[in-house]
Coordinates of C-alpha atoms in Angstrom, one line a residue:
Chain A
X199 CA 8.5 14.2 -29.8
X200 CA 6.9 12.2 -32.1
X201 CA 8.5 9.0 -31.0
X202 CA 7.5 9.1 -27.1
X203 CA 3.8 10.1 -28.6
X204 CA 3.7 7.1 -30.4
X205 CA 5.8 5.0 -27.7
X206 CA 2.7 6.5 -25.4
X207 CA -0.2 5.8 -27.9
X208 CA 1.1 2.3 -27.6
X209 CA 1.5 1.9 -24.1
X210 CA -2.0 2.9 -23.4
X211 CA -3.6 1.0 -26.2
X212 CA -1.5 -2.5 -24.7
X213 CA -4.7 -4.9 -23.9
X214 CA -2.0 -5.2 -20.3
X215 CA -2.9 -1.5 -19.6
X216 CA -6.5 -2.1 -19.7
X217 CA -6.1 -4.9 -17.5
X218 CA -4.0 -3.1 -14.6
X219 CA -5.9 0.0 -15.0
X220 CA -9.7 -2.5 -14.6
X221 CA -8.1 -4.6 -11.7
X222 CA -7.2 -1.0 -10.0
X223 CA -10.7 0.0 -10.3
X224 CA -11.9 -3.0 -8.2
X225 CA -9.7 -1.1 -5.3
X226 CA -10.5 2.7 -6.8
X227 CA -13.1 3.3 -4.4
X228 CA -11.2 2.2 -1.0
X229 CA -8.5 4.3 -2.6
X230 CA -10.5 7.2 -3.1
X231 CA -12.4 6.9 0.6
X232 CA -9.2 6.8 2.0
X233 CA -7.9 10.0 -0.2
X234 CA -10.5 11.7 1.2
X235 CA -10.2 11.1 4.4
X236 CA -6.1 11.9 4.0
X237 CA -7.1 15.3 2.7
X238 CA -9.8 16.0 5.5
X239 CA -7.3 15.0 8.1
X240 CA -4.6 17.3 6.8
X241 CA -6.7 20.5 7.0
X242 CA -8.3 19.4 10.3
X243 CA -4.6 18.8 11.7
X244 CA -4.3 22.5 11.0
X245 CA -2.5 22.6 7.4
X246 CA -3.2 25.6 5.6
X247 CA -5.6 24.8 2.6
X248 CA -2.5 25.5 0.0
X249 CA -0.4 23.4 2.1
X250 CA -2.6 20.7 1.9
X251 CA -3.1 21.0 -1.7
X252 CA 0.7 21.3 -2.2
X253 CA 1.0 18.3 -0.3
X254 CA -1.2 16.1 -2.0
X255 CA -0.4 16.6 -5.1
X256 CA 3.4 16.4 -4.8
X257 CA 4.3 13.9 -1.3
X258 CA 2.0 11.2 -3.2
X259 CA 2.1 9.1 0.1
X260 CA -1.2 8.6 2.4
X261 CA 0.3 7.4 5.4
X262 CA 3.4 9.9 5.7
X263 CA 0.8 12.8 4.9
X264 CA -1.1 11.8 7.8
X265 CA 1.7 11.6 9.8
X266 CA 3.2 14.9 9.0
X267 CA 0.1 17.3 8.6
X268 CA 0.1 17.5 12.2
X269 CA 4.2 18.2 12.7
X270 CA 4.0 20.5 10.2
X271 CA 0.8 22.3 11.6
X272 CA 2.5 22.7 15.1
X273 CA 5.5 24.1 13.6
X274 CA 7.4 20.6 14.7
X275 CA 11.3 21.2 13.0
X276 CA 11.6 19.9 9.5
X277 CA 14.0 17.0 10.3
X278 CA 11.3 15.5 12.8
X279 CA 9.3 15.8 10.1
X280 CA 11.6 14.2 7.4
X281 CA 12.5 11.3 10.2
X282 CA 8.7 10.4 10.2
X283 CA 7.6 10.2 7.3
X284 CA 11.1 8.0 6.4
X285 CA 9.9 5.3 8.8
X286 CA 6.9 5.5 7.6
X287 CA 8.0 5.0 4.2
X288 CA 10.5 2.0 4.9
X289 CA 8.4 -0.6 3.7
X290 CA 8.7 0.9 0.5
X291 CA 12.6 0.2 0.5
X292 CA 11.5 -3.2 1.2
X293 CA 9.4 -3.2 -1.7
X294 CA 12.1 -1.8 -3.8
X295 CA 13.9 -4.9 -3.9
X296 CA 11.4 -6.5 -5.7
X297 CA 10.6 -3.9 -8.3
X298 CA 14.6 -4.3 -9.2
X299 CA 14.4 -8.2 -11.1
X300 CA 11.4 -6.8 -13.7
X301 CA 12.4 -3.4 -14.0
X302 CA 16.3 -2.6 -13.1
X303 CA 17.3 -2.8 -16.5
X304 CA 15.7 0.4 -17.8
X305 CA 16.9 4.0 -18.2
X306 CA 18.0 5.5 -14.5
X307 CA 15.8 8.5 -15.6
X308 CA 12.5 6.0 -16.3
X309 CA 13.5 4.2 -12.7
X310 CA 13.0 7.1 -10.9
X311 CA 9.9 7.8 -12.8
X312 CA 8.3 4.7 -12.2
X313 CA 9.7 4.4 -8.5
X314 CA 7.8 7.4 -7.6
X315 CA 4.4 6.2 -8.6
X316 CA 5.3 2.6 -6.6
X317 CA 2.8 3.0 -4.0
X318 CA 1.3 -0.5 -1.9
X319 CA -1.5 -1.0 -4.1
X320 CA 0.5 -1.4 -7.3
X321 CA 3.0 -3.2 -5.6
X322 CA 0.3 -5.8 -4.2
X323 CA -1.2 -6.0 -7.6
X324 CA 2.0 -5.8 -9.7
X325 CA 3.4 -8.7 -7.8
X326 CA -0.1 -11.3 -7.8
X327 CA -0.1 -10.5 -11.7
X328 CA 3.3 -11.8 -12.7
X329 CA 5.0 -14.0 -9.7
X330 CA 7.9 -14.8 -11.6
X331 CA 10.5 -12.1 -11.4
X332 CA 11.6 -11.6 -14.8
X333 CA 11.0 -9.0 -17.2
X334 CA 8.6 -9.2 -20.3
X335 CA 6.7 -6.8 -22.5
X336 CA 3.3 -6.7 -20.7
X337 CA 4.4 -5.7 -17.4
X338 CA 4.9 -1.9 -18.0
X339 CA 1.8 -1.2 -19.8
X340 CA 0.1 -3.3 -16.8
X341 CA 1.8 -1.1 -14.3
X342 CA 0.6 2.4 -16.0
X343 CA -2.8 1.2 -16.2
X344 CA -3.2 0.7 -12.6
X345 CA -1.0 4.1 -11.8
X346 CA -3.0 5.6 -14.2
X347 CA -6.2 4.8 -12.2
X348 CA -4.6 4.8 -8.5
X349 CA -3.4 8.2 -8.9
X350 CA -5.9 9.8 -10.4
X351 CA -8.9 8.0 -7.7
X352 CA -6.2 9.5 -4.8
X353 CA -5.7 13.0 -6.1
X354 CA -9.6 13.6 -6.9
X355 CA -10.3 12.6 -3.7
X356 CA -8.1 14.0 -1.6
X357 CA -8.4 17.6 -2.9
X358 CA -12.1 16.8 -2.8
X359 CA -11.5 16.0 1.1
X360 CA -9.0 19.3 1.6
X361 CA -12.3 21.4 0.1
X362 CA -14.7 19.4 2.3
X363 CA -13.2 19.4 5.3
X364 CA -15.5 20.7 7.8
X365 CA -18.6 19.7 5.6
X366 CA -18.1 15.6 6.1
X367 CA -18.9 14.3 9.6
X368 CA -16.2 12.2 11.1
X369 CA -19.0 9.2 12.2
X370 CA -19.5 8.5 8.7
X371 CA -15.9 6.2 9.0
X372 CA -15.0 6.5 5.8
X373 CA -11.7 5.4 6.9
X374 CA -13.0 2.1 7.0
X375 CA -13.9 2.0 3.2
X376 CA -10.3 2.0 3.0
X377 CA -9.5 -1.0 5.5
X378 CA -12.4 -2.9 3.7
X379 CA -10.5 -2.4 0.6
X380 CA -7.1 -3.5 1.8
X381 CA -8.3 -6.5 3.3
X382 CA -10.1 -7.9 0.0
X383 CA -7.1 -7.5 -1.5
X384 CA -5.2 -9.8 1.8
X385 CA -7.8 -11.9 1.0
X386 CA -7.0 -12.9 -2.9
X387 CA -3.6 -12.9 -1.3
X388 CA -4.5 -15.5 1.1
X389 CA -5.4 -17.8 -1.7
X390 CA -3.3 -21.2 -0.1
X391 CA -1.8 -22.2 2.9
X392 CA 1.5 -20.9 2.6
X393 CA 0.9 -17.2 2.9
X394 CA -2.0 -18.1 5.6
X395 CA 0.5 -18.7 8.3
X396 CA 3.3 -15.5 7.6
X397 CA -0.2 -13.7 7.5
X398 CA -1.6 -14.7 10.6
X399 CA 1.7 -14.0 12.9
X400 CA 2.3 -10.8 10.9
X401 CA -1.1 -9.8 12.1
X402 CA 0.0 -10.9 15.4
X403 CA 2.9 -8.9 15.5
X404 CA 1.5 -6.2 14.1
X405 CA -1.2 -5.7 17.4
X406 CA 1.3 -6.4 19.6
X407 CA 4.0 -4.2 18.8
X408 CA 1.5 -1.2 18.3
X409 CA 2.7 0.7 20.7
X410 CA 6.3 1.1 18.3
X411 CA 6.0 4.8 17.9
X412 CA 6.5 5.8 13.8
X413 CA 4.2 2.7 12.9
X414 CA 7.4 0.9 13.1
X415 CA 5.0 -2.2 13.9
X416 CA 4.4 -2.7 10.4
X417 CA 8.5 -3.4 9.9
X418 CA 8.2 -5.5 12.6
X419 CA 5.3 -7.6 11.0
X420 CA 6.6 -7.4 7.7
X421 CA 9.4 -9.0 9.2
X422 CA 7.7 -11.6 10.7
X423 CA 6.0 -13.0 8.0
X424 CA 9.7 -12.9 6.1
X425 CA 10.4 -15.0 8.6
X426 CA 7.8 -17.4 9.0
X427 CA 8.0 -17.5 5.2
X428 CA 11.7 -18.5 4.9
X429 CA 11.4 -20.7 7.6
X430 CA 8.2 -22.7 5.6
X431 CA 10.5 -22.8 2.5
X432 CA 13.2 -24.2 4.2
X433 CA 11.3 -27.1 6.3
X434 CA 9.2 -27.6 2.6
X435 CA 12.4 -27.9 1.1
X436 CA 14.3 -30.5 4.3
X437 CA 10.8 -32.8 3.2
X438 CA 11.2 -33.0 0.0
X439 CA 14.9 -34.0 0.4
X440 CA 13.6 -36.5 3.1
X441 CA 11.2 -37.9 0.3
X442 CA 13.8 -38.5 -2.6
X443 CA 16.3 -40.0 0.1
X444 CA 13.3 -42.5 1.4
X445 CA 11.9 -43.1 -2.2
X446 CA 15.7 -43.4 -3.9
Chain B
X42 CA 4.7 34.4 1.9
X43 CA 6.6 34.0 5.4
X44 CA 9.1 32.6 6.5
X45 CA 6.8 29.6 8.3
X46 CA 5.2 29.1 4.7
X47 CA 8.7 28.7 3.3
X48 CA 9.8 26.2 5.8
X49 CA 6.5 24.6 5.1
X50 CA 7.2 24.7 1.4
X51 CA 10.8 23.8 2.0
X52 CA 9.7 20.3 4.2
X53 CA 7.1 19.1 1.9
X54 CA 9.7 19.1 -1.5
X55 CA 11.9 17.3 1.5
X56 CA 9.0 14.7 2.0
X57 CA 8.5 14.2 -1.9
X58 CA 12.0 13.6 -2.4
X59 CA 11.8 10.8 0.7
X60 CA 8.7 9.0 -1.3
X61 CA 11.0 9.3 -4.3
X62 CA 14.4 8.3 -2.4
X63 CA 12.1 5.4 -0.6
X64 CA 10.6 3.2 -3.0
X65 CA 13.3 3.6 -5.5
X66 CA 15.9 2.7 -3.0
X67 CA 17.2 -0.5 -4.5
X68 CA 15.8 0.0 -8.2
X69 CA 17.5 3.2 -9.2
X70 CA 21.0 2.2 -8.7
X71 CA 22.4 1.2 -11.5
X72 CA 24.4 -1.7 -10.1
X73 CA 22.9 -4.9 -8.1
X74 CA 22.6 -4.5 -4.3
X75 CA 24.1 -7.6 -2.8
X76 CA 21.6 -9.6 -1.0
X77 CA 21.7 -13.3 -0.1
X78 CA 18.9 -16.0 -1.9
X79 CA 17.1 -16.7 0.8
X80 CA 16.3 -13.4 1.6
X81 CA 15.3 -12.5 -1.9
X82 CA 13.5 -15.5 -1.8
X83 CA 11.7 -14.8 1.5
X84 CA 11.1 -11.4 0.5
X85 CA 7.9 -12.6 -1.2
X86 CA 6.1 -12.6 2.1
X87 CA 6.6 -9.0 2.3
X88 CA 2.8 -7.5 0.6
X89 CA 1.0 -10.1 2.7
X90 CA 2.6 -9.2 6.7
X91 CA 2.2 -5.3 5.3
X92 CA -1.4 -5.5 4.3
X93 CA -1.7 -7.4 7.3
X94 CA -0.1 -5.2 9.7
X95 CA -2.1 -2.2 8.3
X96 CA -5.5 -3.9 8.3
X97 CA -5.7 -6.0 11.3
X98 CA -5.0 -3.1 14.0
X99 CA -7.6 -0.9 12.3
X100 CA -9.9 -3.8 12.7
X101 CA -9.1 -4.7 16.4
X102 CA -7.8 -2.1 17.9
X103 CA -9.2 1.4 19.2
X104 CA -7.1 4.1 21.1
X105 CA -4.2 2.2 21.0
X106 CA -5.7 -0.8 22.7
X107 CA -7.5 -4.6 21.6
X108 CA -11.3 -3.8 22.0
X109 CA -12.8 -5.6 24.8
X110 CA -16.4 -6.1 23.4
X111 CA -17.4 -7.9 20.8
X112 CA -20.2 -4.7 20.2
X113 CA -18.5 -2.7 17.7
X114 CA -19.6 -1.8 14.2
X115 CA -16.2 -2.5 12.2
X116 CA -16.0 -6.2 13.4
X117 CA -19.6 -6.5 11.7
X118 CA -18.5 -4.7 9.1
X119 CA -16.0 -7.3 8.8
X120 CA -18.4 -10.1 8.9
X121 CA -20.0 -8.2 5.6
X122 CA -17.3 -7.8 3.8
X123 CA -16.1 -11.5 4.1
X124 CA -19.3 -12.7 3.7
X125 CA -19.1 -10.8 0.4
X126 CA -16.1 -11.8 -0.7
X127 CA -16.2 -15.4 -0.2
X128 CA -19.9 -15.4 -2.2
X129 CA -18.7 -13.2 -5.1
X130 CA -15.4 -12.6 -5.2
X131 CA -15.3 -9.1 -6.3
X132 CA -13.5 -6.4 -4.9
X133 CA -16.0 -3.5 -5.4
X134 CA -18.8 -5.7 -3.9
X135 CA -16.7 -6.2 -0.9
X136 CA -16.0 -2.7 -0.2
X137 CA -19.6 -2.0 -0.3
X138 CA -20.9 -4.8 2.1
X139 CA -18.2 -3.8 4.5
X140 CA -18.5 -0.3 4.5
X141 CA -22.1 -0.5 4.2
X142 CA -22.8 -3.1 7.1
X143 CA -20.9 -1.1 9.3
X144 CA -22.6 1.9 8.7
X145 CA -25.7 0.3 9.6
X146 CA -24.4 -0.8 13.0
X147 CA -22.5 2.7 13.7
X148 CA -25.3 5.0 12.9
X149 CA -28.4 2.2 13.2
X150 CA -27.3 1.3 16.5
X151 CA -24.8 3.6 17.6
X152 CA -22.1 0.5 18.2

């Protein structure tokens, strides 16, 4: 008891966990905006309050909530419900891959626990702070400070929508608070030219498979930019080989 | 409690264990999933086409549709928040000029 206290004293006290949890708070307030417009949406789809609140604080995934408030409101069967909110949450089996090289060698018990809290913004972050995949001591206490602040910005706020739901008028777009936070964050991501061009025909894809019921558009134009990525690194990589052969 | 609220109750532990099942997929196991290099590789285009893919159609699209005009508040909202960004840099600042320009547009103008 007195071991995981201390283990937890020093965690938090890591200068890494200050960092994650200050980088986060750039981001908090898109977060929260869009919390709060997940839990107004669930309660205007219908949801009983409780539900909602249930929902919010245990699912711990905005765009599956959205997605099933509504099913679940209009008595839709549970696996219809399940099925949705599994495609919705397929980019996060993509994503899963790359938690594994910095954190597959810990405890199955302290996977699970950090797989839960691995939503898109600490993944974005996560990945932009160390590029390399290899483990080292800074990356958990970096991880927990920007849980720590993600989480807590996204449960405040969406219980805070769920009790304000028919108090905050829809023209306010507070949606767009979080839009205007995710693409700040594709902008530090855009910093050179070879995520410009996976970005670009992701976007592309993205708008023109739309109509992919499930938001399956977003696997499609995650799959794109793979793509367009692997086929940058390999023409880079035909070049540089064309280089030694010329200069040799 | 009825039977609706437990099937309610019943669906949403279902949906917490898919968020949990989800993004642990390939990190819980204890052993290696096999997966060639180049995908592993190519894998680190992944965050950019998903931010992507969520931001741009919420940008350019309404009802399902590309917006025909270029007279809508979120595209000069936009313009404020990349205007921001490219001046400062900050992330907070952004979400403000964004947010904020297109509020002036939506309820100033009625765009």
């Amino acid at each position: 008891m007195n071991d995981s206290r201390a283990r937890l004293r020093a965690l938090v006290q890591h200068p890494e966990f200050a960092r994650g949890a200050r980088e986060m708070v750039g981001l908090a307030l898109g977060i929260g905006a869009w919390g709060l417009v997940t839990g107004v949406a669930m309660v205007k789809a219908g949801l009983p309050a409780w539900a909602a609140v249930l929902m919010s604080l245990t699912v711990f995934a905005g765009t599956a909530q959205l997605a099933a408030a509504p099913l679940l409101a209009s008595g839709a069967p549970a696996w219809v419900v399940l099925a949705t909110a599994a495609c919705l949450n397929l980019r996060f089996v993509v994503f899963s891959t790359q938690w594994r090289p910095y954190f597959g060698h810990l405890p199955r018990g302290r996977k699970l626990l950090l797989s839960y809290f691995t939503a898109d913004l600490n993944y974005v972050l996560f990945m932009r702070r160390f590029p390399e995949p290899r483990p080292s001591a800074e990356q958990l206490p970096y991880f927990w400070g920007g849980v720590s602040v993600n989480a807590s910005a996204w449960h405040a706020m969406s219980l805070l929508g769920i009790a304000l739901a028919w108090h905050i008028p829809p023209e306010w777009g507070l949606g767009f608070a979080g839009t205007v936070a995710l693409l700040g964050m594709t902008y530090t991501l855009l910093h050179d030219r070879a995520t410009w061009l996976p970005a670009v025909v992701a976007g592309a894809a993205a708008v023109a498979a739309y109509a992919l019921p499930l938001k399956l558009n977003m696997l499609v134009a995650i799959a794109a930019a793979v793509a367009v990525g692997v086929a940058m690194d390999q023409v880079r990589a035909q070049q540089r080989a064309a280089q030694r052969r010329a200069s040799a | 409690m009825s039977w609706d609220d437990v099937e309610i109750v019943l669906t949403i532990v279902g949906l917490t264990a898919i968020t949990l099942l989800t993004r642990g997929f390939f990190l819980v196991p204890e052993r290696e999933p096999p997966m060639p290099a180049w995908l592993r590789e190519g894998l680190r285009y992944a965050p950019i086409g998903a931010l992507v893919a969520v931001v741009l159609p919420e940008i350019v699209m309404s009802q399902g549709r590309l917006i025909a005009t270029w007279q809508d508040a979120r595209l000069f909202g936009v313009a404020g928040a990349t205007a921001w960004f490219v001046w400062r840099r900050d992330m907070l600042g952004t979400i403000l000029a964004g947010t904020g320009t297109m509020l002036i547009f939506r309820l100033g103008l009625g765009w």
